[in-house]
Each structure stands twice: as C-alpha cells, then as structure tokens.
Amino acid sequence: MEFLMSIVVLCVLVSIGVWLFIARQGDAEFEFMVKDRTPFILEELTETTATFSCKVPFMNKGTQDGTIMDAYPRHLLPYEQFDGVEVTSRMELMTAPRTDNYFEAVIIPYGTGGAVAITVIFTAKKGSIQAALDEMCELTVDMAIDIVYQIVARTPWYIHKTRMMMTCTEIMDAMQTKSAAN
Amino acid sequence: MEELELLPVRTRILTDKDNIVDMIVKYAQENVGPDDVVSVAESVVAITQGRITRPEDLKICFLARILCRFVPQKGSLSSVYGMQSAMDAEGQLRILFAMMIGMVAKVFGKNGVFYELAGPQAALVDDVTGTMPPFDKCLVYGPHEPKQVAEEIKRRLGCFGAAVADVNDLKRAAVLGVSEGLDPKKLARILIDNPFGNASQRTPIVIIKNYGKVEQRSEGKA
C-alpha cells in the first residue's frame, strides 16, 4: 500500500513539475502593431486603378520562437457601403518581397519582429478611379482591413486577426501628396 | 589530372507527381559521366515520394504537446507538429522511451541519445519552413528506402555511384543512402558546404564530377 502511495505521489509531483516547466517556458505571442503602421502612400495611379501601400510592424512578444505559417490582408468593402470600386489586396514580408500574394512561412525568434507591406489596389467599376475615390470620400467610406495570420509554435496552430482602418481621408491625403509631388 | 568538382543542377520545383529518378535523368543526364557520383537532396526525394503532411491534417495527441516542450527551440521536434509527425512515424512509446532515456543521459553529460533511440524519422523530419514554397507550410518526413533510390539512380544513369544526402547550411551533412561501394562518410565530407544551396529544391541534384578517378588515384597511392 505504501509503495502504491509512493508511486501516486511521485506521479503527482512529476505532473506538477512538468506543468510548472511548461508554464514558465511560455510560448510565442505575436502582435501586428497596426497603431504603429506607416500612412498609406499612393504607389501608382492610372486612369482606372490606384495602388496604395503601407508598412505594418509585427513582433513576437512571447518567450518562444514562433512561425507565421500564413498571413494575408482581408479587405472589407461591401457593395452596400460603396459600389464604385473593386478592391484587391496583398501582403508580403519586407524582407522577402514578392507580388504573388503568397506568404512564405517564416520563423520569428522570440523578442524579434519585422514588418509587412500591405498593398491595396482600387479599380474603378465605371469611369476614372479619381472620380470613384472622390465619391468614396464624399460618402466618408472607411475600409476595414483585417490582417489574418496563422501561427504555429509550441502549441497547435491558431489564426488571429488584427484590424486596421484605411480611411477615406487617408486615401485623399495620399492622392494629394502624390499629385503635389508631381 | 582530374579533381573533384561539385556541379549543382537546377530543376523546376519537384512535387509528388514526379519520379525523382526520371527527373534526375531529365535534368542531369547530359552532365553525368561514368566517373561521377550523383547526389540528391533527401527532402526533395521525400517530397517526390509524397512523404509530406500539413500540420492541419495531423491529429495532435496529449503526449506530443508535452514532449515537444523538452526539445530545444531550433529542433524540428520542438513544435507540436514536428513531435506528432515523429510519433506517427516511429510510434508514441518509442519516442517517449527515447525522450526519458535521453533526458537521463543528458543529466550524465551524454547528448544525442534521444535521436539515437527515437528512430531515423525523428532526426529527419523537417518542420514547416524547412523547405521552400509551396512546401514551406508542410512537414517533410525523411525519404523512403534511400539506398534503393541511390541504386536506381546509378542504374539509370550509368554513373560511378549515387547518394541521397541530408545537408544544411549549419555544416551538417548526413548521407542516408548510397549505391554499392560508396563510403557515406566520405561523401558527407565532400558535401559539407551544402552545394545544394539553402533552397535545395531549386538545385536538388549535385553531380560530384570525377569521383571515380580521384578514388582510384587515392587507392593507388595507398
């Protein structure tokens, strides 16, 4: 009986020890710092399209290395809100630029981070993009963009979303800055 | 007098729809002579054998969640999916046993016991990011029967020999399978600088030119 009790006590102690070890070890913890992002700038303007981009820093604030397996921007502009443009968006690592909207999985050591570039392309459904974006601004339409990212680390994978807003004021500012520069 | 020369061969991205030997014949045959050894990256052999899985497709057991915590961060088994894939390949109990013995051995200053006991796949599985797109989001197991693959390459190309090698930029090289008569340790030393490149899927084949002649010469001297 005493032997059995010793085994049980030993198992409990080992379990507590493992639990404490894991709790102390922690895990990766990612944050996309949308408050610290750069303003959108107008990269390219044609008769029917306008291409904007901004940079968003991110950080692994946790205590373990983590992998961003996938990440992409999800723009949200329903036609009920504004029907004058079609939107496409993509996201890429600043350290691994590419234009195919493929996010190559990357390990981010704890305590470090990086930045992603988000590109948003508006295409006018009718007429010029300038007129469409003017109308968007008149209607004070701001567009939400969710940064969606899939993380895998010591724990099973999970998907997080961080929301940022692309305001119509920001769009107009970027258009004016570009035209002033020209 | 001929010297050893390493000649990486670029291919398109190979997938599980490809036969690795056919691809080596297609991309490398014209540069392969009778004194050459053809080496191929093990992860690409594994990919062509369909030995890949997505983390999303793995069912994680409680033990994998716990044991991955005891693997240093840089190891593929430090993620719960790397550990689970090793368990799926080698068995839960074997991995558990190897981990327990490995920990005890470490206490006594002996490293590497876990990998000696856990089975070959525990050391060979590549976690996500281990390979280049489109397989960067997959785990890649070690190749199946690398020796037979090497023999088949040798037979089809009529070369001096062939090898399936696991080489990385951290100056670690292991030759998993060789055709008859080749010394895997010697080949590992030749490939130690990772001529496959960091993204070995782009140049998964490396021809070791003049290996046979250099071998004959060194044997003659001996």
mmCIF file of C-alpha atoms in Angstrom:
data_model
loop_
_atom_site.group_PDB
_atom_site.id
_atom_site.type_symbol
_atom_site.label_atom_id
_atom_site.label_comp_id
_atom_site.label_asym_id
_atom_site.label_seq_id
_atom_site.Cartn_x
_atom_site.Cartn_y
_atom_site.Cartn_z
ATOM 1 C CA MET A 1 0.000 0.000 0.000
ATOM 2 C CA GLU A 2 2.811 2.335 0.927
ATOM 3 C CA PHE A 3 4.548 1.537 -2.331
ATOM 4 C CA LEU A 4 1.406 2.377 -4.310
ATOM 5 C CA MET A 5 1.018 5.644 -2.442
ATOM 6 C CA SER A 6 4.640 6.497 -3.219
ATOM 7 C CA ILE A 7 4.004 5.904 -6.916
ATOM 8 C CA VAL A 8 0.916 8.107 -6.861
ATOM 9 C CA VAL A 9 2.735 10.885 -5.005
ATOM 10 C CA LEU A 10 5.644 10.631 -7.435
ATOM 11 C CA CYS A 11 3.279 10.901 -10.437
ATOM 12 C CA VAL A 12 1.571 13.923 -8.945
ATOM 13 C CA LEU A 13 4.912 15.597 -8.247
ATOM 14 C CA VAL A 14 6.175 14.881 -11.770
ATOM 15 C CA SER A 15 2.923 16.243 -13.244
ATOM 16 C CA ILE A 16 3.218 19.414 -11.204
ATOM 17 C CA GLY A 17 6.859 19.743 -12.207
ATOM 18 C CA VAL A 18 6.048 19.365 -15.917
ATOM 19 C CA TRP A 19 3.161 21.815 -15.637
ATOM 20 C CA LEU A 20 5.380 24.385 -13.913
ATOM 21 C CA PHE A 21 8.078 23.876 -16.539
ATOM 22 C CA ILE A 22 5.623 24.441 -19.378
ATOM 23 C CA ALA A 23 4.016 27.434 -17.660
ATOM 24 C CA ARG A 24 7.410 29.020 -17.098
ATOM 25 C CA GLN A 25 8.528 28.224 -20.644
ATOM 26 C CA GLY A 26 5.591 30.099 -22.197
ATOM 27 C CA ASP A 27 5.078 30.300 -25.937
ATOM 28 C CA ALA A 28 5.322 32.596 -28.922
ATOM 29 C CA GLU A 29 2.973 35.573 -28.870
ATOM 30 C CA PHE A 30 2.588 37.633 -31.989
ATOM 31 C CA GLU A 31 1.270 41.123 -32.385
ATOM 32 C CA PHE A 32 0.783 43.122 -35.554
ATOM 33 C CA MET A 33 1.144 46.701 -34.356
ATOM 34 C CA VAL A 34 -1.367 48.445 -36.571
ATOM 35 C CA LYS A 35 -1.171 51.588 -34.442
ATOM 36 C CA ASP A 36 2.450 51.954 -35.460
ATOM 37 C CA ARG A 37 1.880 51.414 -39.166
ATOM 38 C CA THR A 38 3.008 53.954 -41.737
ATOM 39 C CA PRO A 39 0.374 56.028 -43.550
ATOM 40 C CA PHE A 40 -0.803 54.654 -46.886
ATOM 41 C CA ILE A 41 1.063 56.124 -49.816
ATOM 42 C CA LEU A 42 -0.056 56.132 -53.426
ATOM 43 C CA GLU A 43 2.318 53.853 -55.314
ATOM 44 C CA GLU A 44 0.748 54.040 -58.752
ATOM 45 C CA LEU A 45 -2.156 55.815 -60.399
ATOM 46 C CA THR A 46 -3.635 55.000 -63.784
ATOM 47 C CA GLU A 47 -6.922 56.058 -65.344
ATOM 48 C CA THR A 48 -8.760 53.174 -63.748
ATOM 49 C CA THR A 49 -6.575 51.947 -60.879
ATOM 50 C CA ALA A 50 -4.924 53.343 -57.783
ATOM 51 C CA THR A 51 -2.371 51.341 -55.833
ATOM 52 C CA PHE A 52 -1.662 52.200 -52.202
ATOM 53 C CA SER A 53 0.708 50.624 -49.726
ATOM 54 C CA CYS A 54 1.708 50.865 -46.093
ATOM 55 C CA LYS A 55 4.041 49.046 -43.727
ATOM 56 C CA VAL A 56 2.919 47.336 -40.552
ATOM 57 C CA PRO A 57 5.442 46.227 -37.922
ATOM 58 C CA PHE A 58 4.968 42.998 -36.027
ATOM 59 C CA MET A 59 6.693 41.390 -33.095
ATOM 60 C CA ASN A 60 6.971 38.066 -31.341
ATOM 61 C CA LYS A 61 6.497 39.266 -27.784
ATOM 62 C CA GLY A 62 6.439 35.788 -26.336
ATOM 63 C CA THR A 63 9.145 33.690 -24.763
ATOM 64 C CA GLN A 64 9.470 31.070 -27.517
ATOM 65 C CA ASP A 65 10.241 31.149 -31.226
ATOM 66 C CA GLY A 66 7.151 31.020 -33.399
ATOM 67 C CA THR A 67 6.307 30.549 -37.049
ATOM 68 C CA ILE A 68 3.996 32.712 -39.091
ATOM 69 C CA MET A 69 2.746 29.995 -41.390
ATOM 70 C CA ASP A 70 0.499 32.188 -43.438
ATOM 71 C CA ALA A 71 -0.712 35.769 -43.404
ATOM 72 C CA TYR A 72 -2.895 37.824 -45.645
ATOM 73 C CA PRO A 73 -4.956 41.021 -45.632
ATOM 74 C CA ARG A 74 -8.726 40.704 -45.752
ATOM 75 C CA HIS A 75 -10.230 43.944 -47.026
ATOM 76 C CA LEU A 76 -13.864 44.568 -46.205
ATOM 77 C CA LEU A 77 -15.737 46.865 -48.544
ATOM 78 C CA PRO A 78 -19.239 45.517 -49.105
ATOM 79 C CA TYR A 79 -21.187 46.934 -52.037
ATOM 80 C CA GLU A 80 -23.888 48.048 -49.630
ATOM 81 C CA GLN A 81 -21.318 50.513 -48.318
ATOM 82 C CA PHE A 82 -19.678 51.528 -51.586
ATOM 83 C CA ASP A 83 -20.096 50.020 -55.027
ATOM 84 C CA GLY A 84 -17.792 52.206 -57.102
ATOM 85 C CA VAL A 85 -14.582 50.202 -56.917
ATOM 86 C CA GLU A 86 -13.254 46.677 -56.896
ATOM 87 C CA VAL A 87 -10.560 46.015 -54.338
ATOM 88 C CA THR A 88 -7.664 43.602 -54.280
ATOM 89 C CA SER A 89 -5.041 43.426 -51.575
ATOM 90 C CA ARG A 90 -1.884 41.518 -50.784
ATOM 91 C CA MET A 91 0.684 41.310 -48.057
ATOM 92 C CA GLU A 92 4.352 40.460 -48.132
ATOM 93 C CA LEU A 93 7.279 40.402 -45.745
ATOM 94 C CA MET A 94 9.517 43.437 -46.143
ATOM 95 C CA THR A 95 12.497 41.096 -46.021
ATOM 96 C CA ALA A 96 11.080 38.802 -48.727
ATOM 97 C CA PRO A 97 9.186 40.950 -51.205
ATOM 98 C CA ARG A 98 7.038 39.154 -53.774
ATOM 99 C CA THR A 99 3.965 40.046 -55.753
ATOM 100 C CA ASP A 100 2.127 36.714 -55.940
ATOM 101 C CA ASN A 101 0.255 37.168 -52.661
ATOM 102 C CA TYR A 102 1.974 34.018 -51.334
ATOM 103 C CA PHE A 103 3.235 34.379 -47.797
ATOM 104 C CA GLU A 104 6.265 32.181 -47.254
ATOM 105 C CA ALA A 105 6.233 30.645 -43.781
ATOM 106 C CA VAL A 106 8.843 32.280 -41.582
ATOM 107 C CA ILE A 107 10.270 31.596 -38.120
ATOM 108 C CA ILE A 108 10.367 34.637 -35.886
ATOM 109 C CA PRO A 109 12.644 34.193 -32.860
ATOM 110 C CA TYR A 110 11.182 35.463 -29.606
ATOM 111 C CA GLY A 111 11.861 39.093 -28.845
ATOM 112 C CA THR A 112 12.277 39.940 -32.512
ATOM 113 C CA GLY A 113 9.944 41.037 -35.278
ATOM 114 C CA GLY A 114 9.756 42.594 -38.672
ATOM 115 C CA ALA A 115 7.341 44.373 -40.935
ATOM 116 C CA VAL A 116 4.926 43.524 -43.685
ATOM 117 C CA ALA A 117 3.956 45.652 -46.642
ATOM 118 C CA ILE A 118 0.259 45.776 -47.401
ATOM 119 C CA THR A 119 -0.749 46.747 -50.911
ATOM 120 C CA VAL A 120 -4.297 47.742 -51.784
ATOM 121 C CA ILE A 121 -5.412 48.215 -55.376
ATOM 122 C CA PHE A 122 -8.652 50.010 -56.182
ATOM 123 C CA THR A 123 -10.085 49.553 -59.671
ATOM 124 C CA ALA A 124 -12.946 51.760 -60.797
ATOM 125 C CA LYS A 125 -16.016 49.814 -61.861
ATOM 126 C CA LYS A 126 -17.042 52.689 -64.125
ATOM 127 C CA GLY A 127 -15.178 55.799 -65.274
ATOM 128 C CA SER A 128 -11.978 57.045 -63.676
ATOM 129 C CA ILE A 129 -10.552 55.897 -60.378
ATOM 130 C CA GLN A 130 -10.064 59.510 -59.338
ATOM 131 C CA ALA A 131 -13.819 60.129 -59.609
ATOM 132 C CA ALA A 132 -14.616 56.880 -57.821
ATOM 133 C CA LEU A 133 -12.308 57.656 -54.908
ATOM 134 C CA ASP A 134 -13.649 61.216 -54.716
ATOM 135 C CA GLU A 135 -17.134 59.757 -54.377
ATOM 136 C CA MET A 136 -15.878 57.299 -51.748
ATOM 137 C CA CYS A 137 -14.539 60.238 -49.788
ATOM 138 C CA GLU A 138 -17.758 62.224 -50.196
ATOM 139 C CA LEU A 139 -19.631 59.306 -48.699
ATOM 140 C CA THR A 140 -16.998 59.127 -45.907
ATOM 141 C CA VAL A 141 -16.408 55.439 -46.557
ATOM 142 C CA ASP A 142 -13.592 53.963 -44.497
ATOM 143 C CA MET A 143 -12.455 50.466 -45.352
ATOM 144 C CA ALA A 144 -11.535 47.906 -42.708
ATOM 145 C CA ILE A 145 -8.622 45.584 -43.410
ATOM 146 C CA ASP A 146 -8.090 42.537 -41.224
ATOM 147 C CA ILE A 147 -4.576 41.187 -41.045
ATOM 148 C CA VAL A 148 -5.193 37.460 -40.758
ATOM 149 C CA TYR A 149 -2.269 35.344 -39.609
ATOM 150 C CA GLN A 150 -1.760 31.698 -38.799
ATOM 151 C CA ILE A 151 0.732 30.903 -36.080
ATOM 152 C CA VAL A 152 2.324 27.632 -35.084
ATOM 153 C CA ALA A 153 4.673 27.291 -32.136
ATOM 154 C CA ARG A 154 4.859 25.008 -29.137
ATOM 155 C CA THR A 155 1.071 24.902 -29.128
ATOM 156 C CA PRO A 156 -1.194 23.853 -32.019
ATOM 157 C CA TRP A 157 -1.800 26.326 -34.822
ATOM 158 C CA TYR A 158 -4.244 29.139 -34.437
ATOM 159 C CA ILE A 159 -5.472 32.020 -36.555
ATOM 160 C CA HIS A 160 -5.642 35.582 -35.292
ATOM 161 C CA LYS A 161 -6.992 38.743 -36.818
ATOM 162 C CA THR A 162 -5.908 42.302 -36.231
ATOM 163 C CA ARG A 163 -7.981 45.072 -37.707
ATOM 164 C CA MET A 164 -6.755 48.291 -39.213
ATOM 165 C CA MET A 165 -8.727 51.014 -40.982
ATOM 166 C CA MET A 166 -7.929 52.586 -44.304
ATOM 167 C CA THR A 167 -9.817 55.817 -44.033
ATOM 168 C CA CYS A 168 -11.098 57.841 -46.939
ATOM 169 C CA THR A 169 -9.227 60.854 -45.536
ATOM 170 C CA GLU A 170 -6.010 58.867 -45.698
ATOM 171 C CA ILE A 171 -6.751 57.887 -49.285
ATOM 172 C CA MET A 172 -7.314 61.513 -50.266
ATOM 173 C CA ASP A 173 -4.184 62.612 -48.401
ATOM 174 C CA ALA A 174 -2.146 60.026 -50.290
ATOM 175 C CA MET A 175 -3.641 61.145 -53.617
ATOM 176 C CA GLN A 176 -2.886 64.797 -52.840
ATOM 177 C CA THR A 177 0.637 64.065 -51.641
ATOM 178 C CA LYS A 178 1.370 62.231 -54.870
ATOM 179 C CA SER A 179 -0.094 64.955 -57.087
ATOM 180 C CA ALA A 180 1.777 67.640 -55.104
ATOM 181 C CA ALA A 181 5.000 65.687 -55.581
ATOM 182 C CA ASN A 182 4.375 65.553 -59.327
ATOM 183 C CA MET B 1 44.844 15.431 -63.541
ATOM 184 C CA GLU B 2 41.141 15.458 -62.743
ATOM 185 C CA GLU B 3 39.976 16.918 -59.458
ATOM 186 C CA LEU B 4 36.670 16.634 -57.665
ATOM 187 C CA GLU B 5 34.178 19.208 -58.826
ATOM 188 C CA LEU B 6 30.702 19.834 -57.484
ATOM 189 C CA LEU B 7 28.124 20.689 -60.106
ATOM 190 C CA PRO B 8 24.665 21.717 -58.815
ATOM 191 C CA VAL B 9 21.842 21.039 -61.267
ATOM 192 C CA ARG B 10 18.849 23.311 -61.358
ATOM 193 C CA THR B 11 15.398 21.803 -61.875
ATOM 194 C CA ARG B 12 11.866 23.064 -61.722
ATOM 195 C CA ILE B 13 10.098 22.623 -58.375
ATOM 196 C CA LEU B 14 9.577 18.877 -57.994
ATOM 197 C CA THR B 15 6.385 17.556 -56.472
ATOM 198 C CA ASP B 16 4.783 14.267 -55.513
ATOM 199 C CA LYS B 17 3.696 13.945 -59.156
ATOM 200 C CA ASP B 18 7.321 13.455 -60.170
ATOM 201 C CA ASN B 19 9.532 10.391 -60.104
ATOM 202 C CA ILE B 20 12.878 11.512 -58.706
ATOM 203 C CA VAL B 21 14.913 9.167 -60.900
ATOM 204 C CA ASP B 22 13.103 10.303 -64.059
ATOM 205 C CA MET B 23 13.735 13.916 -63.079
ATOM 206 C CA ILE B 24 17.441 13.312 -62.494
ATOM 207 C CA VAL B 25 17.663 11.642 -65.895
ATOM 208 C CA LYS B 26 15.816 14.570 -67.476
ATOM 209 C CA TYR B 27 17.816 17.395 -65.883
ATOM 210 C CA ALA B 28 21.236 15.920 -65.153
ATOM 211 C CA GLN B 29 21.946 13.088 -67.562
ATOM 212 C CA GLU B 30 23.823 15.155 -70.128
ATOM 213 C CA ASN B 31 26.343 16.271 -67.494
ATOM 214 C CA VAL B 32 26.871 12.892 -65.857
ATOM 215 C CA GLY B 33 29.866 10.757 -66.805
ATOM 216 C CA PRO B 34 30.933 7.249 -65.778
ATOM 217 C CA ASP B 35 33.270 8.561 -63.066
ATOM 218 C CA ASP B 36 30.709 10.859 -61.464
ATOM 219 C CA VAL B 37 28.576 10.429 -58.382
ATOM 220 C CA VAL B 38 25.087 11.864 -58.452
ATOM 221 C CA SER B 39 23.777 13.140 -55.122
ATOM 222 C CA VAL B 40 20.258 14.282 -54.475
ATOM 223 C CA ALA B 41 18.738 16.202 -51.561
ATOM 224 C CA GLU B 42 16.794 13.940 -49.224
ATOM 225 C CA SER B 43 13.918 16.379 -48.693
ATOM 226 C CA VAL B 44 13.257 16.508 -52.420
ATOM 227 C CA VAL B 45 13.342 12.705 -52.655
ATOM 228 C CA ALA B 46 10.834 12.617 -49.790
ATOM 229 C CA ILE B 47 8.599 15.200 -51.474
ATOM 230 C CA THR B 48 8.543 13.211 -54.710
ATOM 231 C CA GLN B 49 7.606 10.149 -52.645
ATOM 232 C CA GLY B 50 4.657 12.065 -51.206
ATOM 233 C CA ARG B 51 6.134 11.961 -47.719
ATOM 234 C CA ILE B 52 4.726 15.316 -46.692
ATOM 235 C CA THR B 53 1.856 16.353 -44.493
ATOM 236 C CA ARG B 54 0.147 19.569 -43.483
ATOM 237 C CA PRO B 55 0.020 20.488 -39.795
ATOM 238 C CA GLU B 56 -3.713 20.972 -40.234
ATOM 239 C CA ASP B 57 -4.039 17.300 -41.163
ATOM 240 C CA LEU B 58 -2.281 15.949 -38.086
ATOM 241 C CA LYS B 59 -4.213 14.864 -35.036
ATOM 242 C CA ILE B 60 -2.253 16.031 -32.031
ATOM 243 C CA CYS B 61 -2.030 13.757 -29.012
ATOM 244 C CA PHE B 62 -1.515 14.876 -25.430
ATOM 245 C CA LEU B 63 1.945 13.337 -25.299
ATOM 246 C CA ALA B 64 3.141 15.341 -28.327
ATOM 247 C CA ARG B 65 2.014 18.553 -26.632
ATOM 248 C CA ILE B 66 4.087 17.718 -23.582
ATOM 249 C CA LEU B 67 7.201 16.174 -25.139
ATOM 250 C CA CYS B 68 7.761 18.939 -27.705
ATOM 251 C CA ARG B 69 8.345 21.245 -24.761
ATOM 252 C CA PHE B 70 11.519 19.390 -23.884
ATOM 253 C CA VAL B 71 13.156 19.778 -27.299
ATOM 254 C CA PRO B 72 15.374 22.854 -27.813
ATOM 255 C CA GLN B 73 13.754 25.516 -29.979
ATOM 256 C CA LYS B 74 15.856 25.076 -33.105
ATOM 257 C CA GLY B 75 14.922 21.414 -33.489
ATOM 258 C CA SER B 76 12.101 20.326 -35.773
ATOM 259 C CA LEU B 77 10.543 18.346 -32.930
ATOM 260 C CA SER B 78 10.216 21.465 -30.777
ATOM 261 C CA SER B 79 6.915 22.232 -32.454
ATOM 262 C CA VAL B 80 3.932 20.139 -31.535
ATOM 263 C CA TYR B 81 3.531 19.098 -35.189
ATOM 264 C CA GLY B 82 7.155 18.068 -35.589
ATOM 265 C CA MET B 83 6.809 15.917 -32.481
ATOM 266 C CA GLN B 84 3.494 14.457 -33.624
ATOM 267 C CA SER B 85 4.850 13.569 -37.050
ATOM 268 C CA ALA B 86 7.834 11.817 -35.428
ATOM 269 C CA MET B 87 5.405 9.916 -33.203
ATOM 270 C CA ASP B 88 3.289 8.955 -36.191
ATOM 271 C CA ALA B 89 6.375 7.672 -37.987
ATOM 272 C CA GLU B 90 8.183 5.952 -35.127
ATOM 273 C CA GLY B 91 5.490 5.273 -32.555
ATOM 274 C CA GLN B 92 4.449 7.145 -29.426
ATOM 275 C CA LEU B 93 6.000 4.730 -26.982
ATOM 276 C CA ARG B 94 9.340 4.683 -28.770
ATOM 277 C CA ILE B 95 9.532 8.476 -28.722
ATOM 278 C CA LEU B 96 8.503 8.582 -25.056
ATOM 279 C CA PHE B 97 11.074 5.952 -24.137
ATOM 280 C CA ALA B 98 13.798 7.726 -26.132
ATOM 281 C CA MET B 99 12.929 11.040 -24.505
ATOM 282 C CA MET B 100 13.106 9.607 -20.988
ATOM 283 C CA ILE B 101 16.400 7.830 -21.589
ATOM 284 C CA GLY B 102 17.730 10.866 -23.463
ATOM 285 C CA MET B 103 16.971 13.130 -20.513
ATOM 286 C CA VAL B 104 18.700 10.814 -18.086
ATOM 287 C CA ALA B 105 21.692 10.558 -20.443
ATOM 288 C CA LYS B 106 21.841 14.334 -20.705
ATOM 289 C CA VAL B 107 21.996 14.627 -16.939
ATOM 290 C CA PHE B 108 25.121 12.486 -17.167
ATOM 291 C CA GLY B 109 26.550 14.684 -19.919
ATOM 292 C CA LYS B 110 25.793 12.481 -22.938
ATOM 293 C CA ASN B 111 23.978 14.328 -25.721
ATOM 294 C CA GLY B 112 22.196 12.902 -28.756
ATOM 295 C CA VAL B 113 20.849 9.765 -27.072
ATOM 296 C CA PHE B 114 17.261 10.762 -27.812
ATOM 297 C CA TYR B 115 17.895 10.825 -31.568
ATOM 298 C CA GLU B 116 19.827 7.550 -31.406
ATOM 299 C CA LEU B 117 16.889 5.795 -29.781
ATOM 300 C CA ALA B 118 13.927 7.594 -31.319
ATOM 301 C CA GLY B 119 14.405 6.197 -34.803
ATOM 302 C CA PRO B 120 15.574 7.738 -38.075
ATOM 303 C CA GLN B 121 12.453 9.772 -38.773
ATOM 304 C CA ALA B 122 12.848 11.702 -35.523
ATOM 305 C CA ALA B 123 16.062 13.166 -36.887
ATOM 306 C CA LEU B 124 14.912 13.511 -40.475
ATOM 307 C CA VAL B 125 11.514 15.162 -40.222
ATOM 308 C CA ASP B 126 11.592 18.803 -41.324
ATOM 309 C CA ASP B 127 9.158 21.144 -39.645
ATOM 310 C CA VAL B 128 7.262 23.863 -41.534
ATOM 311 C CA THR B 129 9.615 26.420 -43.133
ATOM 312 C CA GLY B 130 12.111 23.584 -43.646
ATOM 313 C CA THR B 131 11.638 23.641 -47.393
ATOM 314 C CA MET B 132 10.776 26.257 -49.947
ATOM 315 C CA PRO B 133 7.338 27.157 -51.352
ATOM 316 C CA PRO B 134 4.971 25.535 -51.981
ATOM 317 C CA PHE B 135 6.098 23.047 -49.312
ATOM 318 C CA ASP B 136 7.073 25.637 -46.693
ATOM 319 C CA LYS B 137 3.725 25.078 -44.963
ATOM 320 C CA CYS B 138 4.235 21.316 -44.786
ATOM 321 C CA LEU B 139 6.218 18.892 -42.672
ATOM 322 C CA VAL B 140 8.508 16.704 -44.712
ATOM 323 C CA TYR B 141 9.460 13.235 -43.480
ATOM 324 C CA GLY B 142 12.696 11.514 -44.340
ATOM 325 C CA PRO B 143 12.772 9.630 -47.657
ATOM 326 C CA HIS B 144 11.672 6.023 -48.010
ATOM 327 C CA GLU B 145 14.417 3.488 -48.842
ATOM 328 C CA PRO B 146 17.136 5.974 -49.840
ATOM 329 C CA LYS B 147 19.608 3.197 -50.642
ATOM 330 C CA GLN B 148 17.275 1.755 -53.253
ATOM 331 C CA VAL B 149 16.752 5.223 -54.710
ATOM 332 C CA ALA B 150 20.529 5.632 -54.981
ATOM 333 C CA GLU B 151 20.900 2.237 -56.661
ATOM 334 C CA GLU B 152 18.177 3.093 -59.146
ATOM 335 C CA ILE B 153 19.826 6.430 -59.996
ATOM 336 C CA LYS B 154 23.137 4.663 -60.587
ATOM 337 C CA ARG B 155 21.492 2.025 -62.762
ATOM 338 C CA ARG B 156 19.600 4.506 -64.914
ATOM 339 C CA LEU B 157 22.466 6.977 -65.401
ATOM 340 C CA GLY B 158 25.323 4.503 -65.623
ATOM 341 C CA CYS B 159 27.392 6.665 -63.316
ATOM 342 C CA PHE B 160 30.024 5.681 -60.737
ATOM 343 C CA GLY B 161 27.537 5.924 -57.908
ATOM 344 C CA ALA B 162 24.678 7.830 -56.353
ATOM 345 C CA ALA B 163 23.695 9.117 -52.939
ATOM 346 C CA VAL B 164 20.747 10.613 -51.085
ATOM 347 C CA ALA B 165 22.056 13.281 -48.748
ATOM 348 C CA ASP B 166 20.767 15.479 -45.947
ATOM 349 C CA VAL B 167 22.895 18.606 -45.892
ATOM 350 C CA ASN B 168 22.237 22.006 -44.378
ATOM 351 C CA ASP B 169 23.922 25.368 -44.007
ATOM 352 C CA LEU B 170 24.910 24.598 -40.424
ATOM 353 C CA LYS B 171 27.757 22.409 -41.696
ATOM 354 C CA ARG B 172 25.839 19.239 -41.003
ATOM 355 C CA ALA B 173 25.853 16.547 -43.639
ATOM 356 C CA ALA B 174 24.499 13.024 -43.464
ATOM 357 C CA VAL B 175 24.302 10.613 -46.341
ATOM 358 C CA LEU B 176 21.201 8.498 -45.877
ATOM 359 C CA GLY B 177 21.653 6.063 -48.710
ATOM 360 C CA VAL B 178 24.392 5.242 -51.191
ATOM 361 C CA SER B 179 24.811 2.851 -54.050
ATOM 362 C CA GLU B 180 27.059 -0.160 -53.513
ATOM 363 C CA GLY B 181 30.719 0.642 -52.965
ATOM 364 C CA LEU B 182 30.441 4.255 -51.862
ATOM 365 C CA ASP B 183 31.540 5.485 -48.463
ATOM 366 C CA PRO B 184 28.750 7.644 -46.978
ATOM 367 C CA LYS B 185 31.083 9.367 -44.508
ATOM 368 C CA LYS B 186 33.447 10.386 -47.278
ATOM 369 C CA LEU B 187 30.565 11.744 -49.355
ATOM 370 C CA ALA B 188 29.261 13.657 -46.340
ATOM 371 C CA ARG B 189 32.642 15.356 -46.008
ATOM 372 C CA ILE B 190 32.571 16.311 -49.696
ATOM 373 C CA LEU B 191 29.048 17.747 -49.398
ATOM 374 C CA ILE B 192 29.569 19.501 -46.042
ATOM 375 C CA ASP B 193 29.474 23.009 -47.579
ATOM 376 C CA ASN B 194 25.958 22.383 -48.839
ATOM 377 C CA PRO B 195 26.364 22.689 -52.590
ATOM 378 C CA PHE B 196 22.592 22.148 -52.863
ATOM 379 C CA GLY B 197 22.219 25.716 -51.600
ATOM 380 C CA ASN B 198 19.923 26.993 -48.907
ATOM 381 C CA ALA B 199 16.848 26.386 -51.015
ATOM 382 C CA SER B 200 17.785 22.890 -52.102
ATOM 383 C CA GLN B 201 14.564 22.433 -54.063
ATOM 384 C CA ARG B 202 15.979 24.694 -56.765
ATOM 385 C CA THR B 203 19.170 22.695 -57.172
ATOM 386 C CA PRO B 204 18.265 19.338 -55.639
ATOM 387 C CA ILE B 205 20.896 17.455 -57.605
ATOM 388 C CA VAL B 206 24.632 17.838 -57.210
ATOM 389 C CA ILE B 207 26.968 15.939 -59.510
ATOM 390 C CA ILE B 208 30.307 15.104 -57.913
ATOM 391 C CA LYS B 209 32.483 15.075 -61.007
ATOM 392 C CA ASN B 210 35.483 12.753 -61.354
ATOM 393 C CA TYR B 211 34.784 10.943 -58.086
ATOM 394 C CA GLY B 212 35.719 7.573 -59.531
ATOM 395 C CA LYS B 213 39.062 8.737 -60.937
ATOM 396 C CA VAL B 214 40.026 10.550 -57.743
ATOM 397 C CA GLU B 215 39.027 7.477 -55.766
ATOM 398 C CA GLN B 216 41.167 5.225 -57.984
ATOM 399 C CA ARG B 217 44.107 7.589 -57.658
ATOM 400 C CA SER B 218 43.898 7.712 -53.883
ATOM 401 C CA GLU B 219 43.578 3.929 -53.728
ATOM 402 C CA GLY B 220 46.626 3.612 -55.968
ATOM 403 C CA LYS B 221 48.647 5.842 -53.643
ATOM 404 C CA ALA B 222 47.502 3.842 -50.662
#
